[in-house]
Structure formats: C-alpha cells, structure tokens
Coordinates of C-alpha atoms and ligand atoms in Angstrom, one line a residue:
X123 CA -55.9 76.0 -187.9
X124 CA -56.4 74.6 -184.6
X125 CA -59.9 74.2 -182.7
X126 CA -59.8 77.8 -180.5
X127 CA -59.0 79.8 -184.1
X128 CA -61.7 78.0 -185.8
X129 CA -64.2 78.7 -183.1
X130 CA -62.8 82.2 -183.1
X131 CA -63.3 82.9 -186.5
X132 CA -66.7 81.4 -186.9
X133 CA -67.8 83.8 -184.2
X134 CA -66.3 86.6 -185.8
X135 CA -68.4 85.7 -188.8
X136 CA -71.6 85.3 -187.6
X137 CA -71.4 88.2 -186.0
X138 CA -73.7 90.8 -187.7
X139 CA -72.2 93.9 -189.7
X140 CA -71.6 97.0 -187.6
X141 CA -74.7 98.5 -187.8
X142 CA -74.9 102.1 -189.8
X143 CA -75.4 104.9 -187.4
X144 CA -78.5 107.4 -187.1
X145 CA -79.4 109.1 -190.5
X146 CA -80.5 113.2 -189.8
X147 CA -81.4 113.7 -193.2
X148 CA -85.3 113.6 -192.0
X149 CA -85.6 117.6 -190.7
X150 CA -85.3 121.3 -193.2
X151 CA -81.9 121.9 -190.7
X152 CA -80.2 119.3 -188.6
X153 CA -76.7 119.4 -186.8
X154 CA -75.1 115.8 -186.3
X155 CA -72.1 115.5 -184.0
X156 CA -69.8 113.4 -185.5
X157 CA -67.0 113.4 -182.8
X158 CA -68.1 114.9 -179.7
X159 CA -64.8 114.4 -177.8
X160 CA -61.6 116.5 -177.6
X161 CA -57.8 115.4 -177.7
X162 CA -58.2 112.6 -175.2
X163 CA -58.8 108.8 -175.6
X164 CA -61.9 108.0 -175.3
X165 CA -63.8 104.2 -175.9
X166 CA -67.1 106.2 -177.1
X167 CA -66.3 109.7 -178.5
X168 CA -64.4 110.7 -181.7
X169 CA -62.5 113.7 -181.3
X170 CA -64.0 117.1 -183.0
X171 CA -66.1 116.8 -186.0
X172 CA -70.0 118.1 -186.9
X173 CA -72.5 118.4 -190.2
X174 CA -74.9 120.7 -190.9
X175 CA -77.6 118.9 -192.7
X176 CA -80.3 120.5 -194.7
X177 CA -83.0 118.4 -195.4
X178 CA -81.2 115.3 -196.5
X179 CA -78.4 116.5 -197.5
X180 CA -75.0 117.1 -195.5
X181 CA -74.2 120.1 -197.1
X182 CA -71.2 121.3 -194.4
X183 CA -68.3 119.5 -192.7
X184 CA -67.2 121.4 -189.9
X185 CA -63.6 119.7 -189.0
X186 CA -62.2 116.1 -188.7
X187 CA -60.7 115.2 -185.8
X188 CA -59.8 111.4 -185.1
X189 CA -62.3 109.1 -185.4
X190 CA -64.2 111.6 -187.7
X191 CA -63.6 109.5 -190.9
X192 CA -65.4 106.2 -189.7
X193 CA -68.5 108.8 -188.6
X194 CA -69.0 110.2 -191.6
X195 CA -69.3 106.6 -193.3
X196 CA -71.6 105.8 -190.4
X197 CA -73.6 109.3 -190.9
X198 CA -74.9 108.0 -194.5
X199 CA -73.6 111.5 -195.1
X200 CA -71.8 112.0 -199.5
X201 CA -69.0 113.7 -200.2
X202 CA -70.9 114.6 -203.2
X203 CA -73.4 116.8 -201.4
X204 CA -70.9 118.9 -199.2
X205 CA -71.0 122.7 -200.2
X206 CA -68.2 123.7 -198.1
X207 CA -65.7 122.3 -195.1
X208 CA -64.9 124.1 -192.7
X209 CA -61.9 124.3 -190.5
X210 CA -61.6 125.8 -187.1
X211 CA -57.9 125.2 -186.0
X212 CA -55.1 122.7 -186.7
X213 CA -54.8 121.1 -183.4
X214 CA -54.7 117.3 -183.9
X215 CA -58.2 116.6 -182.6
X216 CA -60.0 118.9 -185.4
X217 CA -58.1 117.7 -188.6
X218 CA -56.2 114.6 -187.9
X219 CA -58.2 112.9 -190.4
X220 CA -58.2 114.8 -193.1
X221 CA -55.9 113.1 -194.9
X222 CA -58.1 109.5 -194.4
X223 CA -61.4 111.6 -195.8
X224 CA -59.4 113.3 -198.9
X225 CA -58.1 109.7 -200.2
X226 CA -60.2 108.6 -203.3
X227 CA -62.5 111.4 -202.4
X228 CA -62.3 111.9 -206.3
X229 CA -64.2 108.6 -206.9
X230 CA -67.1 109.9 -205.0
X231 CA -66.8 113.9 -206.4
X232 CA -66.1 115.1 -209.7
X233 CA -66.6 119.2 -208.4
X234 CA -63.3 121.1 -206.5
X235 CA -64.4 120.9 -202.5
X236 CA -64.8 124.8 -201.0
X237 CA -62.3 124.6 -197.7
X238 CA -62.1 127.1 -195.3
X239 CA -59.5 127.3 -192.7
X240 CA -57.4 129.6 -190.5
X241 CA -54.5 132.1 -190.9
X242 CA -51.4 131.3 -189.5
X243 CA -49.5 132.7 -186.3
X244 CA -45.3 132.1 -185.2
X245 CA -47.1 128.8 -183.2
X246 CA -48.7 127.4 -186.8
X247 CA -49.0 127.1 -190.1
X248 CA -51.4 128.9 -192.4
X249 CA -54.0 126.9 -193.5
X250 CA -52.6 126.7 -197.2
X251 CA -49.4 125.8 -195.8
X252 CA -50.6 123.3 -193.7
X253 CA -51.9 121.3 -196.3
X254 CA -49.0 122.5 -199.0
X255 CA -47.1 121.0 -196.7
X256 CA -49.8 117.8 -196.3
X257 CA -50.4 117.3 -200.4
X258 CA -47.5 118.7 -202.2
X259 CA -47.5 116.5 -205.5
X260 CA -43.2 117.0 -204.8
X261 CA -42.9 118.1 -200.9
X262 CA -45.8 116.6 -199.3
X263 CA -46.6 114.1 -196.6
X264 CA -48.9 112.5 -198.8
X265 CA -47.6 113.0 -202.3
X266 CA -50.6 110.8 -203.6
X267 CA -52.9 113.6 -202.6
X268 CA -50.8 116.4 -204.6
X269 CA -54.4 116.1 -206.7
X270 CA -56.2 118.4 -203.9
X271 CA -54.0 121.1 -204.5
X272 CA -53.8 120.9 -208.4
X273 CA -50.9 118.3 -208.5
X274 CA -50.8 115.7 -211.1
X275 CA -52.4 112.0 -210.7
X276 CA -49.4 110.2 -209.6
X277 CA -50.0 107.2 -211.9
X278 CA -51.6 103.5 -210.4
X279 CA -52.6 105.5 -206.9
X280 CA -56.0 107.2 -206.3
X281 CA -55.8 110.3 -205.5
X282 CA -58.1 113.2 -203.9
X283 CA -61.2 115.8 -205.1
X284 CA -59.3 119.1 -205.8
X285 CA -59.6 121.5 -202.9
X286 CA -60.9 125.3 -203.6
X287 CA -58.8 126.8 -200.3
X288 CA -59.4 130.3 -199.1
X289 CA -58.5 131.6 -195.5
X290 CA -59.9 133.6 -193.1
X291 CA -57.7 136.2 -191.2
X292 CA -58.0 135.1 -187.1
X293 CA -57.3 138.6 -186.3
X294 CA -59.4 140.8 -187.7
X295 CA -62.0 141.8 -185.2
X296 CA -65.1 141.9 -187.2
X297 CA -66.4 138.6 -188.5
X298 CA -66.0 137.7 -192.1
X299 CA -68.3 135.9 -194.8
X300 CA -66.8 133.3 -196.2
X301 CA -69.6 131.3 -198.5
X302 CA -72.1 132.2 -199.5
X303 CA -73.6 129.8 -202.3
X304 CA -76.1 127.0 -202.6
X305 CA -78.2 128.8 -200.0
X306 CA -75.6 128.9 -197.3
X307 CA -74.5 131.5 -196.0
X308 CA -71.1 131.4 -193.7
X309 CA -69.6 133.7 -191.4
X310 CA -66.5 133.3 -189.4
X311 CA -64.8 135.3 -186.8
X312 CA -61.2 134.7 -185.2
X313 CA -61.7 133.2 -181.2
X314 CA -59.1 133.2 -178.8
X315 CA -57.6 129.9 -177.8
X316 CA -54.4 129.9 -176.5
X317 CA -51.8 130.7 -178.9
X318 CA -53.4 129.1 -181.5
X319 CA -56.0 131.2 -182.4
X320 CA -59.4 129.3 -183.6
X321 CA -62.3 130.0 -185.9
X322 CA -65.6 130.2 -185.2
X323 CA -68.1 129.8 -187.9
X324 CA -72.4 131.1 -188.1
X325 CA -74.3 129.6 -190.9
X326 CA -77.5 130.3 -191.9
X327 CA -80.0 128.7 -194.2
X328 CA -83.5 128.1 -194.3
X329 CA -84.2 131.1 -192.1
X330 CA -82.2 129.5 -189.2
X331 CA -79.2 129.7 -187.4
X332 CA -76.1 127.7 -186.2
X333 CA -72.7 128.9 -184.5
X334 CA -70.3 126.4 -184.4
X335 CA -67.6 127.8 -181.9
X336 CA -64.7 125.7 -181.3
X337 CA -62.4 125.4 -179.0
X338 CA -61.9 128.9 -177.3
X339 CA -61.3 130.6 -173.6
X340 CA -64.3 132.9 -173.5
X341 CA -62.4 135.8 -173.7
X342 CA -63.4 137.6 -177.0
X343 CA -66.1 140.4 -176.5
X344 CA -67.6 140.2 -179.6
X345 CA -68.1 136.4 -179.6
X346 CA -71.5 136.8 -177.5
X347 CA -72.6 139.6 -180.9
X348 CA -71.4 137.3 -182.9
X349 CA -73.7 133.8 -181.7
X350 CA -76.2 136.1 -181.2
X351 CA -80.1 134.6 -181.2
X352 CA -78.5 131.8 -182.8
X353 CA -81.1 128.9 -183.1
X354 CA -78.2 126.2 -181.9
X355 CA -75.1 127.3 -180.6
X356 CA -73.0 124.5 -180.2
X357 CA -69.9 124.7 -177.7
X358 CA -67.4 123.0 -176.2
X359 CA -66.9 121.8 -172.7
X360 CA -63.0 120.9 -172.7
X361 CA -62.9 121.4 -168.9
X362 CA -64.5 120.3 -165.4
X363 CA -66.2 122.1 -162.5
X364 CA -63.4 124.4 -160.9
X365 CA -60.7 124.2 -163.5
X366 CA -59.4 126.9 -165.3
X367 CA -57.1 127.3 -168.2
X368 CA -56.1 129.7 -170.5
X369 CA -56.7 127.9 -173.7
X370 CA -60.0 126.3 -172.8
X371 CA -63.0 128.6 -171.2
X372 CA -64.6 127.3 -167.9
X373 CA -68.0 125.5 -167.7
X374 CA -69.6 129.0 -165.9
X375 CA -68.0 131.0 -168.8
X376 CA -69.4 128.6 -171.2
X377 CA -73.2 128.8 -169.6
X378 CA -72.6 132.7 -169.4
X379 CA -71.7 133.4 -173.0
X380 CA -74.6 130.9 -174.2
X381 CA -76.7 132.7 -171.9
X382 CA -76.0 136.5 -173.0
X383 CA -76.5 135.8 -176.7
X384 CA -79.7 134.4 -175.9
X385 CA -79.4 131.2 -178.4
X386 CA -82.3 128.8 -178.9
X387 CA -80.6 126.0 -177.8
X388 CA -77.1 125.0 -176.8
X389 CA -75.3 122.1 -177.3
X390 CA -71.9 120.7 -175.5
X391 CA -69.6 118.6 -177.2
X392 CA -65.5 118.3 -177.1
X393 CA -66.3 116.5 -173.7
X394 CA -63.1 115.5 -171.6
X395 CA -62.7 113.2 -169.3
X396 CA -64.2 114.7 -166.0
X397 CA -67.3 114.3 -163.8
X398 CA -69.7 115.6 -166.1
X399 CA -72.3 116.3 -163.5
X400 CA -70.5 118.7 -161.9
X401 CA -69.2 120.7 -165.1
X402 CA -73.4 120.9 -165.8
X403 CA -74.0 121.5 -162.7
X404 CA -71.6 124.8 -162.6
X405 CA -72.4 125.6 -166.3
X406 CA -76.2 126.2 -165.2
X407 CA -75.2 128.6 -162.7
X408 CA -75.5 131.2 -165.8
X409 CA -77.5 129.2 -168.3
X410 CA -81.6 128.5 -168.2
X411 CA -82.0 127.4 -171.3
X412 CA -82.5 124.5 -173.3
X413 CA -79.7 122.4 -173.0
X414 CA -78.0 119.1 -174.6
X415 CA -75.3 117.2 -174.0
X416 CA -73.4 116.1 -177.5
X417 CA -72.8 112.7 -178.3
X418 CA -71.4 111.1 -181.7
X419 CA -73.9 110.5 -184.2
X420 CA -76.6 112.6 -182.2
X421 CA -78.8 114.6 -184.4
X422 CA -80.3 118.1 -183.2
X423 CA -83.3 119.8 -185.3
X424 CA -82.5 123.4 -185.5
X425 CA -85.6 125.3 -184.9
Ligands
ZN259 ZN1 -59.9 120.6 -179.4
ZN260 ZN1 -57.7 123.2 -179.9

C-alpha cells in the first residue's frame, strides 16, 4: 500500500461513526419524515417515506421511497413495533425500497406485517401483483423474498417477514377503513394523480389526527372532507411558484386545500428542486396557518 492510501485509510478510520439520527419516540403522537424529497436527486433528501410514532413506538410506515431504508436505520425506529405499512402509489420514489427493508426483515419480526396498498389501473399493477410479481418464490424479481408472500425459505438465503396484503379500491368515492387494531385506526380514500391514481391515508389514535396525502393534483372534491380538522396534514410540494401540471397540484392549490379543511398544522414534504421561497411564498396566498417545511429525520408532535 503506498503512502497516499495509507494516509487515506487512516483518515477514513478515525473518522467517527455516522452519527444516528433524531429519535421521536419522546411525544403520545409524532410524525417523522423519513424522505422528504420526490423522484429527483437530491444530496440531502430521500425520496417519499414517513412514520407515525406513538409514544415510542413507530407503529406505521407510510411508503419507501429511495433512500427510505438507511432512514429508518437512522430513525431508531423496529420493524417489530410496526402495526401496519402503508402504500400510497407505485411510482419509484414511494416503494423503491421495499425490497432493501423486506430482506431479513424475518430476523427482526416473527408476526405477518399488515400492508396496505393501491388497486390497479391499464397504467399499473395492482398492489398484489406488484409485489407477486416482486416476491414470487417461482416468478419473482427477488425469488429469496417468495417468504412475504407465503413462499418457501429458499435454503442458505434469508428471507422476509410474511406480508398480510389487502387493497384499497382508488375509485370508489367514499373513503375506506383499512385497520383498525392496536389502537389505530386507518382510513384511506383514492386521490387523483395523473394516471396513476394514489392513496391517501387518515389515522387516528390517541384522540388525534394525521392525513398523509401523497402525491395528488388537488382535484378530488372530497379530499378537503376527507383531511378535515386534521391535527397534521402532511402534503406535498412537487412543484414551484407558477407551474402547473396535471399530475402534481400547484403550491396555491396546496395552501387552499390545507386551508379549507382547517388542519392544525401542515407540513410540506416531496420537495423538488425549485426556489422554495417562492413556492411558500405563493402557497400562503391561501394558507394562514401553522406551517412547516419537511425535512428527513424531522420530528412533528401532533397536537
Ligand atoms: Zn412522488
Ligand atoms: Zn407519484
């Protein structure tokens, strides 16, 4: 090894480990972000991912976008404790790493794992498809994970927790419960968003509410009934100031809807890359109320 590598290395291990990130087990109902980016590269954000802790327990993982995997190691947060997952849509950003979190989940959880995802459309998969066609002990991707799906061990390789899959129809118009067990209760409703439609999920527990809408255009009229008084809404803020898309609602859409269903506090996340500022500075147009702007690993006490 010559001089440069040595001193290369000796600096590499002196440097001190990564250190864990912020813990939000310290509050009755939290909401971490755990990627508070969307589809782009980004040096600071993961792409879509939350929990919803209660007390200090993570007891729901809401997606897992890129980047999700290595926050949930830094959240502290057990695969042990999770009541349910949650999935809002299978766009890249909100599941890529599902995969990375199922593998030799079953060292760290003996009980099946409750997963919730969408119904399909002629632009994508089912949910059970989807990951039929991810974990299939014969067809699958990842033929090590046929385990989630009630596959046998393949032998020597680790495998993944068993998966307890149901689906929620994105379009019926009324919102659906879809747990409602270790004092959580979870609704979801169908959300436009392009045409891949999206699910939007309200939990309560502890006499407290959280809607976790993901990526959607604005356009549903029962979305603002459905987050209603909601003690954190969180949302997402895929677009700047003066944009508009069909697939992604404006920041003045996003302030308005926040602001008609009258939530406690709102919370932006999925953040692209464009001058935040301005996209605030339209979205309070329509919204007064208390406001924060998502980072990854940022805890917010629901209250
Ligand atoms: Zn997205
Ligand atoms: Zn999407």
């Amino acid at each position: 090894m010559n001089r440069l590598a040595v001193v290369a290395l000796s600096a590499l291990l002196s440097t001190p480990s990564i250190a864990l990130g912020q813990s939000c087990s310290g509050n009755p109902v939290t909401v971490q972000i755990l990627g508070s980016g969307g589809p782009a590269i980004n040096p600071t954000r993961a792409s879509s991912s939350y929990l919803l802790w209660v007390g200090s327990q993570a007891k729901m993982l809401i997606d897992m976008g890129g980047g999700a995997f290595l926050r949930f190691g830094q959240s502290q947060a057990k695969q042990s404790d999770l009541s349910l997952m949650a999935v809002s849509h299978l766009h890249p950003d909100h599941i890529s790493d599902l995969p990375a979190f199922l593998w030799l989940s079953n060292q760290n959880r003996k009980d099946a794992l409750p997963i919730v995802g969408p119904t399909g459309t002629n632009d994508v998969p089912a949910f059970q498809t989807f990951l039929e066609r991810l974990f299939d002990s014969k067809t699958g991707a990842f033929q090590v994970l046929g385990t989630t799906l009630g596959g046998p061990p393949v032998a020597g390789a680790g495998g993944g927790v068993r998966l307890e899959v149901s689906t929620v129809d994105t379009s019926k118009t009324e919102p659906s419960t879809v747990f409602d067990r270790d004092g959580l209760v979870v609704t979801a409703m169908g959300i436009p968003h392009g045409p891949i439609p999206a699910l939007a999920f309200r939990v309560q527990t502890r006499g407290v509410s959280v809607v976790f809408s993901t990526d959607q255009n604005g356009t549903h009229p029962k979305f603002i009934e459905f987050a209603k008084g909601a003690n954190v809404l969180v949302m997402h803020l895929a677009i700047g100031a003066g944009a508009r898309n069909p697939i992604h609602a404006a920041p003045s859409v996003v302030g308005r809807i926040a602001q008609e269903a009258g939530v406690g506090r709102l919370v932006l996340s999925h953040i692209g890359a464009f001058d935040l500022d301005a996209a605030i500075a339209e979205l309070k147009q329509n919204y007064t109320g208390p406001l924060t702007i998502g980072a990854d690993l940022q805890c917010t006490p629901v209250q």
